[in-house]
PDB file of C-alpha atoms in Angstrom:
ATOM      1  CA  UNK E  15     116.898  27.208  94.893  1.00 94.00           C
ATOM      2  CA  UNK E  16     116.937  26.633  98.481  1.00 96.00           C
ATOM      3  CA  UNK E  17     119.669  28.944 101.253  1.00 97.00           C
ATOM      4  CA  UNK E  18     120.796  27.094 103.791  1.00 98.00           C
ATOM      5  CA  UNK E  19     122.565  29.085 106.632  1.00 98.00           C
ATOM      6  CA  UNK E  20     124.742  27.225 109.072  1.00 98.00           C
ATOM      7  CA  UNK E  21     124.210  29.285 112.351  1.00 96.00           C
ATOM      8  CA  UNK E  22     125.412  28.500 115.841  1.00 93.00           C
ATOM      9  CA  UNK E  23     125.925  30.852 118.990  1.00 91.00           C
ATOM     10  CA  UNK E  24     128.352  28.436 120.267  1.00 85.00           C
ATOM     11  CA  UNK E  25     131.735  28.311 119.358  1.00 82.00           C
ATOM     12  CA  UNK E  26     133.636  25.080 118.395  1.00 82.00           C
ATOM     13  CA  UNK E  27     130.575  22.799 117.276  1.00 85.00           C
ATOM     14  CA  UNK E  28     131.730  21.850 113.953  1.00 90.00           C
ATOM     15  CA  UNK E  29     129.763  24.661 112.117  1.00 94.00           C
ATOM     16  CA  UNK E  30     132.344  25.301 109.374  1.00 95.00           C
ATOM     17  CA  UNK E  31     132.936  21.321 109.661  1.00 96.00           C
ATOM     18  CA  UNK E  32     129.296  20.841 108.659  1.00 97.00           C
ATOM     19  CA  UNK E  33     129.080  23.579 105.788  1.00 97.00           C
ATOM     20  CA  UNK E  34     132.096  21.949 104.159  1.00 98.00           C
ATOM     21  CA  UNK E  35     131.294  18.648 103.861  1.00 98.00           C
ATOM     22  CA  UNK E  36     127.193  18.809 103.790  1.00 98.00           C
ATOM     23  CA  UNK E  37     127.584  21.427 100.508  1.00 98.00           C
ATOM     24  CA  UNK E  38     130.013  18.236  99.038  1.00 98.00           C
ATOM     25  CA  UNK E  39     127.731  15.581  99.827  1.00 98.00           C
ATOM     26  CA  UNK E  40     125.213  17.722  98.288  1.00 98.00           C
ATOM     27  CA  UNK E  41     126.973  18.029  95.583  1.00 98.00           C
ATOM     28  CA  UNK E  42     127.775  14.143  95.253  1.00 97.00           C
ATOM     29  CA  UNK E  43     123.953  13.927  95.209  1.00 97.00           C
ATOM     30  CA  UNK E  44     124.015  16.101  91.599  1.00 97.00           C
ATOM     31  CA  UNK E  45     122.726  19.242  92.887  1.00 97.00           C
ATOM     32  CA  UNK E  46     123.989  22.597  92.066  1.00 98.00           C
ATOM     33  CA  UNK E  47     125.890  23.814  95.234  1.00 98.00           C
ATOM     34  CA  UNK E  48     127.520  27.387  96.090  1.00 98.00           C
ATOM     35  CA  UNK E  49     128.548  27.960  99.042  1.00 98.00           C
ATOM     36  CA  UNK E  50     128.958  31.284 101.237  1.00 98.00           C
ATOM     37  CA  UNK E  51     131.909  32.291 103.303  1.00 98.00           C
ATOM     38  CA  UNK E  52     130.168  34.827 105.907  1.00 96.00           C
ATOM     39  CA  UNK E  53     132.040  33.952 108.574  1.00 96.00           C
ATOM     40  CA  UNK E  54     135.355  36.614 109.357  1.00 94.00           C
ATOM     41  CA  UNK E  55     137.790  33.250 110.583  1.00 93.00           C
ATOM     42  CA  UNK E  56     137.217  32.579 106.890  1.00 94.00           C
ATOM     43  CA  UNK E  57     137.976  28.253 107.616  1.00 95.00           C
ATOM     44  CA  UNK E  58     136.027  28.042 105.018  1.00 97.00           C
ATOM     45  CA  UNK E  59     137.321  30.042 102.616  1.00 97.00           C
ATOM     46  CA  UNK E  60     140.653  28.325 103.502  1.00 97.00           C
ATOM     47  CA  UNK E  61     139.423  24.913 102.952  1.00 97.00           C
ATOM     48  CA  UNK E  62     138.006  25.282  99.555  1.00 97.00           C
ATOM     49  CA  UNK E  63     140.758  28.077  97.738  1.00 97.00           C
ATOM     50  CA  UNK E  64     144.004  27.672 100.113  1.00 94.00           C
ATOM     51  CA  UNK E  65     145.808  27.361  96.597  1.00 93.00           C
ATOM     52  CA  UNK E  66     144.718  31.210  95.265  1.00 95.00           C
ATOM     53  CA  UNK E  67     146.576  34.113  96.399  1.00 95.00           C
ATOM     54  CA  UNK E  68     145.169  36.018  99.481  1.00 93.00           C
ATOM     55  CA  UNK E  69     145.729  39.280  96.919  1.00 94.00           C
ATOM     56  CA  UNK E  70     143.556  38.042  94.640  1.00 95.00           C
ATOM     57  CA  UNK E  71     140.919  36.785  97.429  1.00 96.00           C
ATOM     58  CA  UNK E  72     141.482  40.376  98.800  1.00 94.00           C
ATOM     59  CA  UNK E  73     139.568  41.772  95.531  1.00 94.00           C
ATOM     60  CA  UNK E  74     137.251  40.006  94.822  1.00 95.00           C
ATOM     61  CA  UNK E  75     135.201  38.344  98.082  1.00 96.00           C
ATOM     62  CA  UNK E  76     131.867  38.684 100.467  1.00 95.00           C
ATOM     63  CA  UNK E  77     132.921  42.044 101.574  1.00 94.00           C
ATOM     64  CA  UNK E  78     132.556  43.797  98.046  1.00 93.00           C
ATOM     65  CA  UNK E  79     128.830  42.262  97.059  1.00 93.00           C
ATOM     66  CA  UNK E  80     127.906  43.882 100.817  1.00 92.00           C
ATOM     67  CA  UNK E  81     129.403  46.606 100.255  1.00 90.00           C
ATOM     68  CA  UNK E  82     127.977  47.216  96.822  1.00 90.00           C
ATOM     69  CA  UNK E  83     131.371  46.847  94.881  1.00 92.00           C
ATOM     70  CA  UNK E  84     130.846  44.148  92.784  1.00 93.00           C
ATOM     71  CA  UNK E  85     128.311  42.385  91.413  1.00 94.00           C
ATOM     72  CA  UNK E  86     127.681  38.689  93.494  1.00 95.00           C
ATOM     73  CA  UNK E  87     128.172  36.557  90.065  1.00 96.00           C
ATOM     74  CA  UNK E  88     131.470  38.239  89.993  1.00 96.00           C
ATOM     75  CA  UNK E  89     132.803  36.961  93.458  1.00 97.00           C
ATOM     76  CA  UNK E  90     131.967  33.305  92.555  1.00 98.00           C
ATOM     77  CA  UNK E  91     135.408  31.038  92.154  1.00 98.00           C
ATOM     78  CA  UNK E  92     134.941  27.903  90.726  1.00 96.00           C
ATOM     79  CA  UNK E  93     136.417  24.584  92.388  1.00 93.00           C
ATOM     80  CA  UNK E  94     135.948  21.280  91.401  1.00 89.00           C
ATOM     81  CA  UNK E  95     132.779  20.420  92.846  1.00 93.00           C
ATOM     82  CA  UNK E  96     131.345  23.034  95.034  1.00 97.00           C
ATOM     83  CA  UNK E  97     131.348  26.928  94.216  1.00 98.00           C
ATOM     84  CA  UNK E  98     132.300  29.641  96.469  1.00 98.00           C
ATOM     85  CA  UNK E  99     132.021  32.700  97.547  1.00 98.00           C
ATOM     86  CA  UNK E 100     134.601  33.615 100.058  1.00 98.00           C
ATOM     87  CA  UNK E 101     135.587  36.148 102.864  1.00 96.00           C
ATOM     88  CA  UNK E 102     138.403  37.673 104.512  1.00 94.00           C
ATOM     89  CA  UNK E 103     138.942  38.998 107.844  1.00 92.00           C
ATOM     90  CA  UNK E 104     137.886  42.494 105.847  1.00 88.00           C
ATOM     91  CA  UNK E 105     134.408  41.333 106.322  1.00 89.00           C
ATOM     92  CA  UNK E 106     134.581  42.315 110.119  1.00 85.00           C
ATOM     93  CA  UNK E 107     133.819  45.908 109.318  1.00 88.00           C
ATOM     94  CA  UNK E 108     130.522  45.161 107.660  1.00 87.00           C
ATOM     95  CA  UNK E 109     128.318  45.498 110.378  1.00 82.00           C
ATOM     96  CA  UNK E 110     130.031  48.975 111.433  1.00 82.00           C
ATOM     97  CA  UNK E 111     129.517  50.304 107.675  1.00 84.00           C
ATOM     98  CA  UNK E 112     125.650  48.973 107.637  1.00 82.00           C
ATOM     99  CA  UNK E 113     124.783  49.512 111.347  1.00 73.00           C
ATOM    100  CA  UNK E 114     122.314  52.368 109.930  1.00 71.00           C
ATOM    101  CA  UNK E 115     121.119  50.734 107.039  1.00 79.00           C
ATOM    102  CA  UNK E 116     118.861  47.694 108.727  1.00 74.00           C
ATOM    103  CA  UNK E 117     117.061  47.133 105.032  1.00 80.00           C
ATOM    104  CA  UNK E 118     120.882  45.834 103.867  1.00 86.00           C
ATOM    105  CA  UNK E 119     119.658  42.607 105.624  1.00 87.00           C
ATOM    106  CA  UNK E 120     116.733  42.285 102.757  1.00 87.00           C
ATOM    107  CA  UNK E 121     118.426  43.159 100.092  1.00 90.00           C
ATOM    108  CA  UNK E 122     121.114  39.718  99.749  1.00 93.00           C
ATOM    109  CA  UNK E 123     118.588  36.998  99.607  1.00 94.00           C
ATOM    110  CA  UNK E 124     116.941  38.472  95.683  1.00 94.00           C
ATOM    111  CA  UNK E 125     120.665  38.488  94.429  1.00 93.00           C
ATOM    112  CA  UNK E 126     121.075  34.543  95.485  1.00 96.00           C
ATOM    113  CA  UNK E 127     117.589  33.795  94.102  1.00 95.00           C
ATOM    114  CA  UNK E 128     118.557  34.948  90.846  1.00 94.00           C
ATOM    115  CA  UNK E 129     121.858  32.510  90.588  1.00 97.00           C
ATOM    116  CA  UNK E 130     121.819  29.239  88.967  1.00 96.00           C
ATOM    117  CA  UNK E 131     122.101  26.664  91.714  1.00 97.00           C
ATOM    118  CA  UNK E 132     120.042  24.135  93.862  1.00 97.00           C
ATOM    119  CA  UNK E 133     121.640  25.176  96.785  1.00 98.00           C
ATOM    120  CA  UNK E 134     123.283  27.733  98.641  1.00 98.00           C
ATOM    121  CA  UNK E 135     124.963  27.278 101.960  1.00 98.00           C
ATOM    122  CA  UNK E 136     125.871  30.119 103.885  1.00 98.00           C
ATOM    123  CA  UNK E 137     128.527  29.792 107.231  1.00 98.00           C
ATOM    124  CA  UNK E 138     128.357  32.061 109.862  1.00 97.00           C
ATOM    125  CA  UNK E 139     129.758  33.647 112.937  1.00 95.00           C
ATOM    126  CA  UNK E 140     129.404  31.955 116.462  1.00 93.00           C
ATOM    127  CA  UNK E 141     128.257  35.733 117.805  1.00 91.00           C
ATOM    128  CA  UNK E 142     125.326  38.251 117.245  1.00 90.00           C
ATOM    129  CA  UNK E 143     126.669  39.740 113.797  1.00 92.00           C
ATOM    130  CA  UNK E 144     125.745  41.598 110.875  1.00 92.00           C
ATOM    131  CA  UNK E 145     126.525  38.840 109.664  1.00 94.00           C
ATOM    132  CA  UNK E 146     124.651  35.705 111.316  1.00 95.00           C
ATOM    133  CA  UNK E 147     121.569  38.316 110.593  1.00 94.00           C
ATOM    134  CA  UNK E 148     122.077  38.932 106.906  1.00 95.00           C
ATOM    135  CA  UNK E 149     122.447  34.237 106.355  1.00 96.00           C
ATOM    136  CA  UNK E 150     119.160  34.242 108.608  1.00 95.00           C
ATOM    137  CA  UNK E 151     117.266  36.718 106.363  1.00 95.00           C
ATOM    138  CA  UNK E 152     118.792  35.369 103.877  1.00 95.00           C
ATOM    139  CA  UNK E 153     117.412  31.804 104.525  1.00 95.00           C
ATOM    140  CA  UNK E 154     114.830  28.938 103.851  1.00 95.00           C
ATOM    141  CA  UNK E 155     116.187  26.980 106.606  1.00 96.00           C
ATOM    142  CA  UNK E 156     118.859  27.087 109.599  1.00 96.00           C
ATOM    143  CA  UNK E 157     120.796  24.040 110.315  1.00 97.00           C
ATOM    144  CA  UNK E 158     122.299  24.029 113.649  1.00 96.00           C
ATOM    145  CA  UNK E 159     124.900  21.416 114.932  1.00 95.00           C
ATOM    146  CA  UNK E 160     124.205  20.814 118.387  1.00 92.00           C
ATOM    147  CA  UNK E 161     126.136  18.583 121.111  1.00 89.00           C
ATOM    148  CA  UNK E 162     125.707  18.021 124.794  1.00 87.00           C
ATOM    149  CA  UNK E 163     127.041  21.274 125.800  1.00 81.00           C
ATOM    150  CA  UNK E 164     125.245  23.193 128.697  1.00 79.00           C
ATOM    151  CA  UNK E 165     125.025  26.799 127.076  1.00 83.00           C
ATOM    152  CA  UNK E 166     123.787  24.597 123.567  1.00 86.00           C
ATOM    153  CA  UNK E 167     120.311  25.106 124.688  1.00 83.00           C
ATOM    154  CA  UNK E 168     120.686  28.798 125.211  1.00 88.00           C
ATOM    155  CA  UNK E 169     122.264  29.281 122.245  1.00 88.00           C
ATOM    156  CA  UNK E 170     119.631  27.918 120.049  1.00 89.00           C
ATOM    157  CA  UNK E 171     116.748  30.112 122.347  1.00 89.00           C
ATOM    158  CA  UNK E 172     118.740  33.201 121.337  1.00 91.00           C
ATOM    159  CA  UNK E 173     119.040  31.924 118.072  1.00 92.00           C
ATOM    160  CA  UNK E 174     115.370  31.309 117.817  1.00 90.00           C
ATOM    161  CA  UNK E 175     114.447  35.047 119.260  1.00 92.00           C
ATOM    162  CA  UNK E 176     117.401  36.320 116.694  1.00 92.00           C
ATOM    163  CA  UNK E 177     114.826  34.019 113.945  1.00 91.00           C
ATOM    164  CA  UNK E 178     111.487  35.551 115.482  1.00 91.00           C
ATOM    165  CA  UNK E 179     112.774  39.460 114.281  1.00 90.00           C
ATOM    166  CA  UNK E 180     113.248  37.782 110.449  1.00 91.00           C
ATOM    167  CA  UNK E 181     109.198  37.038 110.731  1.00 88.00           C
ATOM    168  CA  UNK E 182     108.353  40.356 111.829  1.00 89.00           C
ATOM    169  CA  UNK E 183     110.702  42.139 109.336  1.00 89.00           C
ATOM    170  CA  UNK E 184     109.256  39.630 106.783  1.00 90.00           C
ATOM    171  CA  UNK E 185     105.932  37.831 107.527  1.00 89.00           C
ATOM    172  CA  UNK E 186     108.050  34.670 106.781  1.00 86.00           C
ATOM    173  CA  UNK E 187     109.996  32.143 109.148  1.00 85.00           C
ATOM    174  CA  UNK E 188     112.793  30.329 108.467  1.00 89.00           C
ATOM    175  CA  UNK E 189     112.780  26.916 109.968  1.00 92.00           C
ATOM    176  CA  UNK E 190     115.370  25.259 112.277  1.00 94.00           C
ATOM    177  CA  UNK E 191     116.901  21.854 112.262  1.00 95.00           C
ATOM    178  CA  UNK E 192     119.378  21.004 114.806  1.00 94.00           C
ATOM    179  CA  UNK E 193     121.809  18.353 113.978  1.00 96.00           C
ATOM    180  CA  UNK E 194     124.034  16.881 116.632  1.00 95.00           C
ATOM    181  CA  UNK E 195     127.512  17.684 115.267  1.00 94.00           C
ATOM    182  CA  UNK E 196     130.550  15.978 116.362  1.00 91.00           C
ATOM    183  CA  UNK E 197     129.268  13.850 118.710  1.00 91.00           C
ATOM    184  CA  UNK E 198     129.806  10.260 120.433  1.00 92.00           C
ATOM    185  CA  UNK E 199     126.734   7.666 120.390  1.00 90.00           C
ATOM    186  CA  UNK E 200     126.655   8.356 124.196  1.00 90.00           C
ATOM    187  CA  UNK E 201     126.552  11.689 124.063  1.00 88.00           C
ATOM    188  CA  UNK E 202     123.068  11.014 122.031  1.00 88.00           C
ATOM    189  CA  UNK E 203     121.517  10.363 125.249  1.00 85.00           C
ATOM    190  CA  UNK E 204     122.507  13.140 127.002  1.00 85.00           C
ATOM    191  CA  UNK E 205     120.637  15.670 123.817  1.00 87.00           C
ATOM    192  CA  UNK E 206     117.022  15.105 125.244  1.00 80.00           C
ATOM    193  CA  UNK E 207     116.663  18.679 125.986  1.00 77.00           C
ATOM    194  CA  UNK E 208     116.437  19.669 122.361  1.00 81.00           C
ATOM    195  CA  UNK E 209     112.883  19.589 121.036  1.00 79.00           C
ATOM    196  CA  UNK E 210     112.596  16.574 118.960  1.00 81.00           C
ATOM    197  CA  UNK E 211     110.744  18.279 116.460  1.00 85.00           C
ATOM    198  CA  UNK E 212     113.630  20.233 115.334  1.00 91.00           C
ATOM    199  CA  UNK E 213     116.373  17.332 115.777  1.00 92.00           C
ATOM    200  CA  UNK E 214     117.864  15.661 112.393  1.00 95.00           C
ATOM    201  CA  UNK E 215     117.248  12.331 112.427  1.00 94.00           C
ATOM    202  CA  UNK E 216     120.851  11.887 111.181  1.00 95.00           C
ATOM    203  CA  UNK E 217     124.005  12.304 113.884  1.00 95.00           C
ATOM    204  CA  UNK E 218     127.501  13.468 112.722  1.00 96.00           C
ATOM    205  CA  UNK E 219     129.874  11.024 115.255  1.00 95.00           C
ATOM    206  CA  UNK E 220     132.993  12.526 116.077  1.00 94.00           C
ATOM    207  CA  UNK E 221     135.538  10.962 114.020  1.00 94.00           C
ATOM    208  CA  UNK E 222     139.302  11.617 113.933  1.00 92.00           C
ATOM    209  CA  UNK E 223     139.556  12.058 110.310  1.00 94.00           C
ATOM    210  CA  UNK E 224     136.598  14.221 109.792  1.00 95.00           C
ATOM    211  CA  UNK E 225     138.805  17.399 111.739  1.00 91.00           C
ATOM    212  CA  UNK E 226     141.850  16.067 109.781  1.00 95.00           C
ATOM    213  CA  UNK E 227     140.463  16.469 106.493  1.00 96.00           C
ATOM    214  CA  UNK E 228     139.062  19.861 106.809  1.00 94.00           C
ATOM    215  CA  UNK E 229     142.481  21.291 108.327  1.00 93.00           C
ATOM    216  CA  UNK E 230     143.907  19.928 105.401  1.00 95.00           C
ATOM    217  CA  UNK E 231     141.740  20.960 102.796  1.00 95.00           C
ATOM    218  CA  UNK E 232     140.887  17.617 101.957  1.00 96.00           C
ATOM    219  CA  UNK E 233     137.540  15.514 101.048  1.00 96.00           C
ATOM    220  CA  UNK E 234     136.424  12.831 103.039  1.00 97.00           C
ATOM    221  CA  UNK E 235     137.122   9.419 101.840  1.00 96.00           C
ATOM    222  CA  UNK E 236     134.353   8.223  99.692  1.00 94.00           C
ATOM    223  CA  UNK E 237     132.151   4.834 101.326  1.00 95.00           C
ATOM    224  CA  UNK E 238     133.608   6.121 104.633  1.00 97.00           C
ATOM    225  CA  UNK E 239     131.685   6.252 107.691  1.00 96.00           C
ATOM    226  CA  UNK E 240     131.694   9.882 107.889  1.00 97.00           C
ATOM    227  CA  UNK E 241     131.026  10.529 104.216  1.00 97.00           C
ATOM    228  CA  UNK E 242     128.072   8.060 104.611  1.00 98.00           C
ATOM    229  CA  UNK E 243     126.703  10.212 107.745  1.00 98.00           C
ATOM    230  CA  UNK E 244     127.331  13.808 105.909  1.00 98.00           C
ATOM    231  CA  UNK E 245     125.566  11.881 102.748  1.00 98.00           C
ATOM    232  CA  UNK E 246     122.692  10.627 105.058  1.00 98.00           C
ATOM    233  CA  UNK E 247     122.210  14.184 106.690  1.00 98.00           C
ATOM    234  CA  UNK E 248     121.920  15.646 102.653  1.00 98.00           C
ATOM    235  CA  UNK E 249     119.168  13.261 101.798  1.00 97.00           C
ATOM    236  CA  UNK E 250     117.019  14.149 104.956  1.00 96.00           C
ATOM    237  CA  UNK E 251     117.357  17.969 104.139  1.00 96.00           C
ATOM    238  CA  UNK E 252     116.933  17.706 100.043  1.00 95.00           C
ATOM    239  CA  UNK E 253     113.537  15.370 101.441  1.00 91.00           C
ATOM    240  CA  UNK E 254     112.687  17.777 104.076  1.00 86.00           C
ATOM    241  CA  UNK E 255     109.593  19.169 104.010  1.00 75.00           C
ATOM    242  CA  UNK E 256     111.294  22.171 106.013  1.00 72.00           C
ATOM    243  CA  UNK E 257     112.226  23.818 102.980  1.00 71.00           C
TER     244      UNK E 257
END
């Protein structure tokens, strides 16, 4: 199994965007794919169950494996494709309850090891969170959508010093890959302050329909443009030598 955690300190880059339809096209790819709902706006959570009851997503979510309340196989919902774990805006008073318990952090990635999938991805908060901390211990690699934003760069230097405490807790680093998220072609050319090193070789192009479909709970078209790029973007990481 491999954890993916979607991480970005800057709002409004497409992070959910990416988690929702990456985790598909993984899945169109036959892998095994559950993904993780760690972020409080819960879009993701929306996209996948927006038919169950918010009772019954109350119960049984994010917040209870954290908070030692359930057991994680027990907060998995199955969908058609791609399995879930979800959150609620409940999951905001995490960090308070675990702000003196540090070791928490450690203690998620052995439960997802133990579950039967090829992948987990885990969305999370655009902000310095218990919970952006618990998906980057929690991870073999961070995926980062990037565009030509100013305070991008700074973002992913914070990100990358948030990264450097997971090797010193853990003698292990995950590694980064930013993807440009959302973009136009000519904002490509404007990206050449991100370390090519770290830069997917595959672009996510703003498209129209791409926002549409994930406000509306919907999958992209299959043979579509997008669906091609989100397809593209799964092949480079299941081939990555990253993870």
């Amino acid at each position: 199994m491999k954890i993916i955690t979607i991480a970005s300190l800057k709002g409004g880059v497409g992070k959910s965007t990416l988690a929702i339809f990456l985790s598909q096209a993984l899945v169109q790819l036959k892998t095994r794919v559950l993904v993780i709902d760690a972020d409080p706006n819960n879009n993701m959570t929306d996209y996948f169950l927006r038919k169950i009851p918010t009772e019954e997503i109350e119960s049984r979510n994010l917040y209870h494996v954290l908070a030692g309340k359930l057991d994680i196989e027990q907060s998995i919902y199955k969908t058609n494709n791609v399995d879930i774990i979800p959150c609620t805006v409940s999951l905001h008073s995490i960090g308070i309850e675990f702000s003196s318990d540090p070791a928490s952090l450690l203690r998620v990635k052995p439960k997802l090891k133990r579950l039967d999938y090829d992948f987990v991805i885990i969305d999370t908060p655009p902000s310095l969170s218990y919970e952006l901390r618990m998906g980057l211990f929690s991870s073999d690699l961070i995926v980062s959508p990037i565009s030509p934003n100013r305070w991008i760069k700074q973002g992913l230097d914070l990100l990358r010093f948030e990264i450097q405490k997971v090797e010193d807790a853990t003698n292990k680093t995950p590694d980064i890959l930013a993807v440009p998220c959302i973009i136009s072609k000519s904002d490509m050319d404007k990206l050449k302050f991100i370390n090519k090193e770290i830069q997917s070789k595959t672009p996510i192009f703003r498209n129209g329909s791409v926002r549409m479909k994930a406000e509306k709970g919907l999958p992209l078209v299959a043979g579509s443009k997008p669906s091609q790029e989100f397809i593209s973007l799964a092949k480079e990481i299941i081939k990555s030598k990253k993870i």
